[in-house]
Short mmCIF file of C-alpha atoms in Angstrom, two decimals:
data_model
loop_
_atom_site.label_atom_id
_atom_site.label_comp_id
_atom_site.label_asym_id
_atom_site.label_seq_id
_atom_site.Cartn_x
_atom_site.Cartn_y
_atom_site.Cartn_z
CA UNK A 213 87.78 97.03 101.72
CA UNK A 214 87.66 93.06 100.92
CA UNK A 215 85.75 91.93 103.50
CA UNK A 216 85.62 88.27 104.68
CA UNK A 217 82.35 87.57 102.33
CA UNK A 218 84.01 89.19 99.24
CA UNK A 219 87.03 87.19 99.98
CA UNK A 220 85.19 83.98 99.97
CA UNK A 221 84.05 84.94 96.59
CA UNK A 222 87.16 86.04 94.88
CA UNK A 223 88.18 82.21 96.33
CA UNK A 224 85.37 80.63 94.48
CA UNK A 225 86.24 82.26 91.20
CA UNK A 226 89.65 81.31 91.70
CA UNK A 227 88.32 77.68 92.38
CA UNK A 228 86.43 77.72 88.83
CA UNK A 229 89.45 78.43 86.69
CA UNK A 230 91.33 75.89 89.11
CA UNK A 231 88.79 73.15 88.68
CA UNK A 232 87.99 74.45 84.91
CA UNK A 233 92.06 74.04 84.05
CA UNK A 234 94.00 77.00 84.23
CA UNK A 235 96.28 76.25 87.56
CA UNK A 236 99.29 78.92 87.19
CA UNK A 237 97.96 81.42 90.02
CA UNK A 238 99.69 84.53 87.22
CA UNK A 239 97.35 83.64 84.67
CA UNK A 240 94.42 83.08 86.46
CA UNK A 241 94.77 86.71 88.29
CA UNK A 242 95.05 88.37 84.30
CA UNK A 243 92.26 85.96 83.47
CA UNK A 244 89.94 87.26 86.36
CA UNK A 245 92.00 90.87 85.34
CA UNK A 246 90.78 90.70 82.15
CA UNK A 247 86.89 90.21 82.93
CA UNK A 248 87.01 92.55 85.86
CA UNK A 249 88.10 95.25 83.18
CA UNK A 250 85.56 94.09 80.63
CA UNK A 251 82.92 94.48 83.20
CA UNK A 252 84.18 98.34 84.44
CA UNK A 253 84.03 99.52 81.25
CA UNK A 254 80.68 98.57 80.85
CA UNK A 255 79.58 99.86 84.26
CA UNK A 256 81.64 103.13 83.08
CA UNK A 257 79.43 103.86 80.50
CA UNK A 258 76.07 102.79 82.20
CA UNK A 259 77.13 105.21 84.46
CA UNK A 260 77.68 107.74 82.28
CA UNK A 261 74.49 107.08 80.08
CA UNK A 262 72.29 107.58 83.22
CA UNK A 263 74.13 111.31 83.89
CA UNK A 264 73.66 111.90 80.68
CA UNK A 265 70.10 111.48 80.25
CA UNK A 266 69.37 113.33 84.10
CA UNK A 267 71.97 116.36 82.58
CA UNK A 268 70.52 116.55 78.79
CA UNK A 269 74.17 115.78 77.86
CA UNK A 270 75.49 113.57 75.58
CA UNK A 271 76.88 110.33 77.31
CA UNK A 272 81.12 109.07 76.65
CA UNK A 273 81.09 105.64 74.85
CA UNK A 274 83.09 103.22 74.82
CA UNK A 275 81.04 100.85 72.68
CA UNK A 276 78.96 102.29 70.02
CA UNK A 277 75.35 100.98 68.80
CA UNK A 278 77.70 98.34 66.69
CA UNK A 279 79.23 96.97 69.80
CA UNK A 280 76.06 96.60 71.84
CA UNK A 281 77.01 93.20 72.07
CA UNK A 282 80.16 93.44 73.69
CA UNK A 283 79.10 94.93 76.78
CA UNK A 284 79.09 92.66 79.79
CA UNK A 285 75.53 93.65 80.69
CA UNK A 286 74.03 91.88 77.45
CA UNK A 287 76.25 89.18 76.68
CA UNK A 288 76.34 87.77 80.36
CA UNK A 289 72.56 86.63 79.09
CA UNK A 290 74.28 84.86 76.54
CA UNK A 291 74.04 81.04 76.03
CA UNK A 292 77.38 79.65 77.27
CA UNK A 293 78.48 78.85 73.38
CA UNK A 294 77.49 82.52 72.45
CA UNK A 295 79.37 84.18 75.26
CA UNK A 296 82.53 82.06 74.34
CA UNK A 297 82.32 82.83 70.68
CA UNK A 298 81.66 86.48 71.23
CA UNK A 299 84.63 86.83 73.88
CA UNK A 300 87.06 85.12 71.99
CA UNK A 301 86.34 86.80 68.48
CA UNK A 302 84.77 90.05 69.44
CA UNK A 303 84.91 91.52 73.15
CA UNK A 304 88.95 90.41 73.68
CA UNK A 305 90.01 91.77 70.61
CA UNK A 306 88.08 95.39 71.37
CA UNK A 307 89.66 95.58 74.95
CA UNK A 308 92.92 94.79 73.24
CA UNK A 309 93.07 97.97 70.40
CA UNK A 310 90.73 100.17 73.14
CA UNK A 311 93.53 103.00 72.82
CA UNK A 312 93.73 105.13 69.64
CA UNK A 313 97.39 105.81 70.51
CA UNK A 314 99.72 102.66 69.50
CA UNK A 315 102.44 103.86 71.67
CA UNK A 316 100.56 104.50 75.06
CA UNK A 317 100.78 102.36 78.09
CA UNK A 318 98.13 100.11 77.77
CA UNK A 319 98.87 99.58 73.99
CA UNK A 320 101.75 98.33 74.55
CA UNK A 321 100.97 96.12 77.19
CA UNK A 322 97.92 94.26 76.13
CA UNK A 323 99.91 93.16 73.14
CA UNK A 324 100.91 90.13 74.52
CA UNK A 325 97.71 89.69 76.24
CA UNK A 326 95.73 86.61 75.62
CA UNK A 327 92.21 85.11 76.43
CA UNK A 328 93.17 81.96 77.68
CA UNK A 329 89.89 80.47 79.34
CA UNK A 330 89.75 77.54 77.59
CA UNK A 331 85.31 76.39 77.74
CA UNK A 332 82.19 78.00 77.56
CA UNK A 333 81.52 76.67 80.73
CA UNK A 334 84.01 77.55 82.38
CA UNK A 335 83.53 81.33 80.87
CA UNK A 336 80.36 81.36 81.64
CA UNK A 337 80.50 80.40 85.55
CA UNK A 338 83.31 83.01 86.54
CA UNK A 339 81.34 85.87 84.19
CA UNK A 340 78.31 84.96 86.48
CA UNK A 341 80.33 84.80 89.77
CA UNK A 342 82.28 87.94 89.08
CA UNK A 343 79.07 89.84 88.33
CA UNK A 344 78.11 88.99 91.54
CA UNK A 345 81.39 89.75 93.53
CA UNK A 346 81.50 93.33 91.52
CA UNK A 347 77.99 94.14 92.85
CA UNK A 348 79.37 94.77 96.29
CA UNK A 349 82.62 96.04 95.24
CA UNK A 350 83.16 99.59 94.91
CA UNK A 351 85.80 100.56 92.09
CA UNK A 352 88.15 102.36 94.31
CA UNK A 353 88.32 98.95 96.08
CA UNK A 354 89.89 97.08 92.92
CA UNK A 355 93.49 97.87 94.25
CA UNK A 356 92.64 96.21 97.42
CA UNK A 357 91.11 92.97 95.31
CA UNK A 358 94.14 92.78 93.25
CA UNK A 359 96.28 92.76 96.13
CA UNK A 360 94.34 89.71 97.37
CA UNK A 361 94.63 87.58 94.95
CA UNK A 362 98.27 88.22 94.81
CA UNK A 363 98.65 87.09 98.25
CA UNK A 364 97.42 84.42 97.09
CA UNK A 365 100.54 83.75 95.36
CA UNK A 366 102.74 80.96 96.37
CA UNK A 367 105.96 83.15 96.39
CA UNK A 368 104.36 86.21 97.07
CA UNK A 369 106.14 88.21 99.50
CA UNK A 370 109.35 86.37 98.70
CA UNK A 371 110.12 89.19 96.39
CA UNK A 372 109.53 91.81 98.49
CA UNK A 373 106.20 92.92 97.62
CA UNK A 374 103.58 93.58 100.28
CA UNK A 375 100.15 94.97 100.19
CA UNK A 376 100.28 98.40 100.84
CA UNK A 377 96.54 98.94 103.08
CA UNK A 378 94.63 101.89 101.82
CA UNK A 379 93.77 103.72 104.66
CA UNK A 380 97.66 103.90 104.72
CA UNK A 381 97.97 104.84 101.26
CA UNK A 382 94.99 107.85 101.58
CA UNK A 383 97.40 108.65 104.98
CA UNK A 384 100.53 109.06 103.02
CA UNK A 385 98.74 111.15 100.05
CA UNK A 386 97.09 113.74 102.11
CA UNK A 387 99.86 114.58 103.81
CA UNK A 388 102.23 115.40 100.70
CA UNK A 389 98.95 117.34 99.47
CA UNK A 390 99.25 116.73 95.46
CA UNK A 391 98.29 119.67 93.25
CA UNK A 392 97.53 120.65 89.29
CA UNK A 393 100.73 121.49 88.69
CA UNK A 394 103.09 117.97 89.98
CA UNK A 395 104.34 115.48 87.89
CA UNK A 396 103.79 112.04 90.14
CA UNK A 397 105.48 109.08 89.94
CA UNK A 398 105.91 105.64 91.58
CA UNK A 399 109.22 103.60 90.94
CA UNK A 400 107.77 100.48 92.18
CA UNK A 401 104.13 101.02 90.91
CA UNK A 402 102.47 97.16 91.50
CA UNK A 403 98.54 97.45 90.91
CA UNK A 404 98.92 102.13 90.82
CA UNK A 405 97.33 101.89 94.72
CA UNK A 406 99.17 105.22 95.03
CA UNK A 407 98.30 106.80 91.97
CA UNK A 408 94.90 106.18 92.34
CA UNK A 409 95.01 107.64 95.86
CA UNK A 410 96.37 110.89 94.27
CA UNK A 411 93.73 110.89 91.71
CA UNK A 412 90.68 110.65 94.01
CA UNK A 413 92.22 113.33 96.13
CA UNK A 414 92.83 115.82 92.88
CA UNK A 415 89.23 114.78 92.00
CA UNK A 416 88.06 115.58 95.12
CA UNK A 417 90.26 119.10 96.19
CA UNK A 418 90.29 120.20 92.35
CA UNK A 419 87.21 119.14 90.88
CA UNK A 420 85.91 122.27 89.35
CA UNK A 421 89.58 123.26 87.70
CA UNK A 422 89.86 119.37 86.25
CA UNK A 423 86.27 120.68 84.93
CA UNK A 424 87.73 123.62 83.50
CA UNK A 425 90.87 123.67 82.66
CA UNK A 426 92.33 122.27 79.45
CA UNK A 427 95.65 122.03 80.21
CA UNK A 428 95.21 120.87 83.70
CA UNK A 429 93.10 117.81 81.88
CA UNK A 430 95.54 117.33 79.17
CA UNK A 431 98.18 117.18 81.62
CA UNK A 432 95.99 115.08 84.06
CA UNK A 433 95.28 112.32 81.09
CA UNK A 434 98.88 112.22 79.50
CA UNK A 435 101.86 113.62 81.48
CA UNK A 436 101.03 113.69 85.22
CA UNK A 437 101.00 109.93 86.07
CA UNK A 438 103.91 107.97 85.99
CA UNK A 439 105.13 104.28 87.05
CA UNK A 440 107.68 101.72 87.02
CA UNK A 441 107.52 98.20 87.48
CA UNK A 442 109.09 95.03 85.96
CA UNK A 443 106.33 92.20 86.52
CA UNK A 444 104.14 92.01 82.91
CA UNK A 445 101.06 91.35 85.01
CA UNK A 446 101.95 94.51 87.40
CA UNK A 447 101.83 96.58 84.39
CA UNK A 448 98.60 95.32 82.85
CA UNK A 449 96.80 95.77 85.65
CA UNK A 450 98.14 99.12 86.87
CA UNK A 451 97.34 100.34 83.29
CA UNK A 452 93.66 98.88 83.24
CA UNK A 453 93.59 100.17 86.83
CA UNK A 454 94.50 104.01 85.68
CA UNK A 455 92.58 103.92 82.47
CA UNK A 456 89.42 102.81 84.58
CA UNK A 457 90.12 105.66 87.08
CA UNK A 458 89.45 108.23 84.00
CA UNK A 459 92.95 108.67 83.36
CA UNK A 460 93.53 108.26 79.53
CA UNK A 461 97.26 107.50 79.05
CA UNK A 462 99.22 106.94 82.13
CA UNK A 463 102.36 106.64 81.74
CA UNK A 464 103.42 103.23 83.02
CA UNK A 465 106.98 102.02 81.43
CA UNK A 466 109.09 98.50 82.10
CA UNK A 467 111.51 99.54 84.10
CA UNK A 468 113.75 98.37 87.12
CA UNK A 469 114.24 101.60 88.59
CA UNK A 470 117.21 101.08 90.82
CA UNK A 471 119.24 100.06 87.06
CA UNK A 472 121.81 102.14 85.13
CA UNK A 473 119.29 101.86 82.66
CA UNK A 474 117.09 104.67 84.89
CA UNK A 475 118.23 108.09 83.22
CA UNK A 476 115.71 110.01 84.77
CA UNK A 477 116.49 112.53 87.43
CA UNK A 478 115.29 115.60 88.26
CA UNK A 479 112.02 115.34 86.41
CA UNK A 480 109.12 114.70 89.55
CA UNK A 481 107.41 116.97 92.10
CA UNK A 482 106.05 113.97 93.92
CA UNK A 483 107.12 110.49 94.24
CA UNK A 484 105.29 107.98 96.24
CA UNK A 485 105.89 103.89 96.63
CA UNK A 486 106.32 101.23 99.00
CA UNK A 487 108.89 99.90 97.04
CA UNK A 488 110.03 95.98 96.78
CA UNK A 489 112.76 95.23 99.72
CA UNK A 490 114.09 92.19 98.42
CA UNK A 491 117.74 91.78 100.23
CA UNK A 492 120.23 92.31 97.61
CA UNK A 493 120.85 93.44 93.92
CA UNK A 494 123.90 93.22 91.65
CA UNK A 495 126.06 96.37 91.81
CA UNK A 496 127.20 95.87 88.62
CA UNK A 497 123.44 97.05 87.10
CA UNK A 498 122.54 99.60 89.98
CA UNK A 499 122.60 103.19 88.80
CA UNK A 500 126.29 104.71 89.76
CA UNK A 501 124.63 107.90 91.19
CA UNK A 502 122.71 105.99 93.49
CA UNK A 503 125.64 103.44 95.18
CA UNK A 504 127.90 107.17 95.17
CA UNK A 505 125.00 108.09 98.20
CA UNK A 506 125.13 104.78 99.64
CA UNK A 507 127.44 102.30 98.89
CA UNK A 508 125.24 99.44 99.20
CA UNK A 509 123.68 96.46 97.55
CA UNK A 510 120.45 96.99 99.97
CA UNK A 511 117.22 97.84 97.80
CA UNK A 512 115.25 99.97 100.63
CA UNK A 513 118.31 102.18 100.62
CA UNK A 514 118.58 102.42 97.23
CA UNK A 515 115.35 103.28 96.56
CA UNK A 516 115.67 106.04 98.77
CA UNK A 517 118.48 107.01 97.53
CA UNK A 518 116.76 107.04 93.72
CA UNK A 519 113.57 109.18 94.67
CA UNK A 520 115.99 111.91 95.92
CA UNK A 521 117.37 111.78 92.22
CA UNK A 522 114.07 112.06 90.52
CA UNK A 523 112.92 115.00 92.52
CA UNK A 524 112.90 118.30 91.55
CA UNK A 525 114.06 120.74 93.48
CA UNK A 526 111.11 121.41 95.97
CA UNK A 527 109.53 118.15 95.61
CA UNK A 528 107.90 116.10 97.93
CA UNK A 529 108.09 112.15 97.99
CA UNK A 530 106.47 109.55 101.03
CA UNK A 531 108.14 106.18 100.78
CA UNK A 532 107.27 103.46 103.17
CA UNK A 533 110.79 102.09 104.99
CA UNK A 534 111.74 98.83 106.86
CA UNK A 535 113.51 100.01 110.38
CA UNK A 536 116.99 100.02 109.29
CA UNK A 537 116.67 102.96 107.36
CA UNK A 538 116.23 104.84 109.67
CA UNK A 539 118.32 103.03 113.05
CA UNK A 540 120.83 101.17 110.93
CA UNK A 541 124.41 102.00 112.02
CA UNK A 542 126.41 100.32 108.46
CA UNK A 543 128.23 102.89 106.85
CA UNK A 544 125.68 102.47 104.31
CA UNK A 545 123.12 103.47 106.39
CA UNK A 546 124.63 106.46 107.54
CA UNK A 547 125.81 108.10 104.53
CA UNK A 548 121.80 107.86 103.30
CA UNK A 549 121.05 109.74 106.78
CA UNK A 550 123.88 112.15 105.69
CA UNK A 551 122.58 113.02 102.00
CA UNK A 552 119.03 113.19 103.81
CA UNK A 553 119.80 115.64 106.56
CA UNK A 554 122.95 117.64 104.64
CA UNK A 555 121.31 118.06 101.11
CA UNK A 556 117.61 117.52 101.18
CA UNK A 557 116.12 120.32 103.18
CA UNK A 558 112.56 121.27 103.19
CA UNK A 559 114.35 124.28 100.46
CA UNK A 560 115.32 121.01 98.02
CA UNK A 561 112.50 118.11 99.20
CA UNK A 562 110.40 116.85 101.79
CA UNK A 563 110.84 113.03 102.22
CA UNK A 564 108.65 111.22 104.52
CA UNK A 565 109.36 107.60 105.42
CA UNK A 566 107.27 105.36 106.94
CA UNK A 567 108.26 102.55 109.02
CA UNK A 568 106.66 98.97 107.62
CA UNK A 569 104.92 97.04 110.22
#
């Protein structure tokens, strides 16, 4: 949770890159991203070198004895100059070619991603102050931190998108109970809040078969984690946010779900979001599937309307609703009601929806 004290320190940070020149609120939170990542990885493997050494195993690396000096816990000593040079040259360029796979998620997405923090100074007064935020904040909190700085956004909401709280989240992903065997997806995926929720619980209910089992690891790291968004930032950070959650290759696309563009269906056992309600969207792009269940221009019906599709038969999906779904009396309304009731029994899906507050 990001208390009152940890917000005052996320609002410092942000007031270094403000006062050190970099004012567009996007590219300060993939700035701040960016380090916060750096950082993790680091932590990641001290983490893993202290298990090691109690287990007599050998630790996972992420930077060998030749990249000693691109973890965050040496070059944070650094001289301002030497932290900038190193960053710039060195530690960016490693985050940026961390996967071995060119065509996974987070390949393909830190492409276009650039250090952009433009002094030493500068660099090295946020690497101090985030060292110091990240001593109090627990990783499963980073959704939560994310989601606070995008409030801090001067449009955000305007689009529809609004922090999801995690208690909520955890709520929502116990009761749908994930297992080995589902394939999980969320359409609207922001900062992966849900599919990190699913992840804890499957490391927490499954832990000795994700210890075991090949293909239930294989199929953990590569196939089972799926998500959709169409905001560049959304994507980096759900990616960084998976990949620091021990999932290797989530599979996070650019994609607005709702469009005719979608050709999925039928592939998910689980789908879970609090999708984007954001008034209207051009007919002429939805999917034809979905306006042929409700004939409407409405996104929170729509998105209902589109997890149905993606479900297998047998599936389960928790969605988080504005009222109307469920009370609204437009023909629109009622047809989704219809499809709900008539064709989506507990022998096809299970669809919980949760009113917003």
């Amino acid at each position: 949770m990001i208390t009152g004290e940890l917000k005052n320190r996320v609002d410092k940070i942000w007031e270094n890159f403000w006062t050190g020149g970099i004012t567009n609120p996007l590219t300060v939170i993939e700035q701040f991203t960016y380090l916060i990542f750096i950082k993790s990885l680091d932590d990641k493997q001290l983490r893993s070198e202290k298990e090691a050494e109690l287990l007599g195993i050998e630790p996972k690396i992420i930077f060998d004895k030749d990249n000693e000096e691109l973890r965050w816990s040496n070059f944070k000593h650094f001289d301002s100059k030497k932290m900038f040079e190193i960053m710039s040259t060195k530690v960016f360029p490693f985050i940026k070619n961390l996967s071995n796979n060119d065509n996974s998620s987070f390949s393909i997405f830190m492409k276009d991603a650039n250090f952009v923090i433009p002094t030493p100074r500068l660099l090295e007064i946020v690497v101090t102050n985030i060292d110091q935020l990240m001593e109090d904040l627990p990783l499963k909190d980073l959704g939560d931190l994310y989601e606070y700085m995008l409030s801090k956004l001067t449009t955000a909401g305007t689009n529809g998108q609004f922090r999801t709280p995690r208690h909520i989240i955890d709520m929502m992903v116990k009761l749908v109970k994930p297992n080995p065997n589902d394939i999980v997806i969320d359409p609207a995926v922001g900062t992966a809040g849900f599919l990190i929720s699913v992840v804890e619980y499957l490391e927490k209910h499954y832990e000795n078969e994700l210890l075991t089992s090949e293909d239930f690891k294989n199929h953990f790291n590569n196939d089972m984690f799926n998500g959709n968004d169409t905001e560049s930032t959304m994507l980096r950070i759900s990616t960084m946010n998976m990949i620091l959650h021990d999932v290797e290759n989530p599979q996070i696309r650019y994609m607005d779900s709702l469009s005719n563009s979608n050709k999925e269906r039928e592939k998910y056992t689980l789908v879970l979001a609090n999708p984007p309600f954001k008034g209207t969207l051009d007919k002429e792009t939805t999917a034809d599937d979905l306006t042929r269940i409700t004939n409407t221009k409405k996104t929170e019906l729509l998105f209902v309307a589109l997890m149905l599709n993606l479900l297998k038969s047998g599936g389960r999906a928790a969605v988080i609703v504005p009222d109307g779904v469920l009370f609204g009396a437009s023909n629109a309304h009622k047809s989704l009601r219809k499809e709900l009731i008539d064709n989506n029994k507990a022998s096809r899906s299970n669809l919980y929806a949760f009113r917003s507050i």
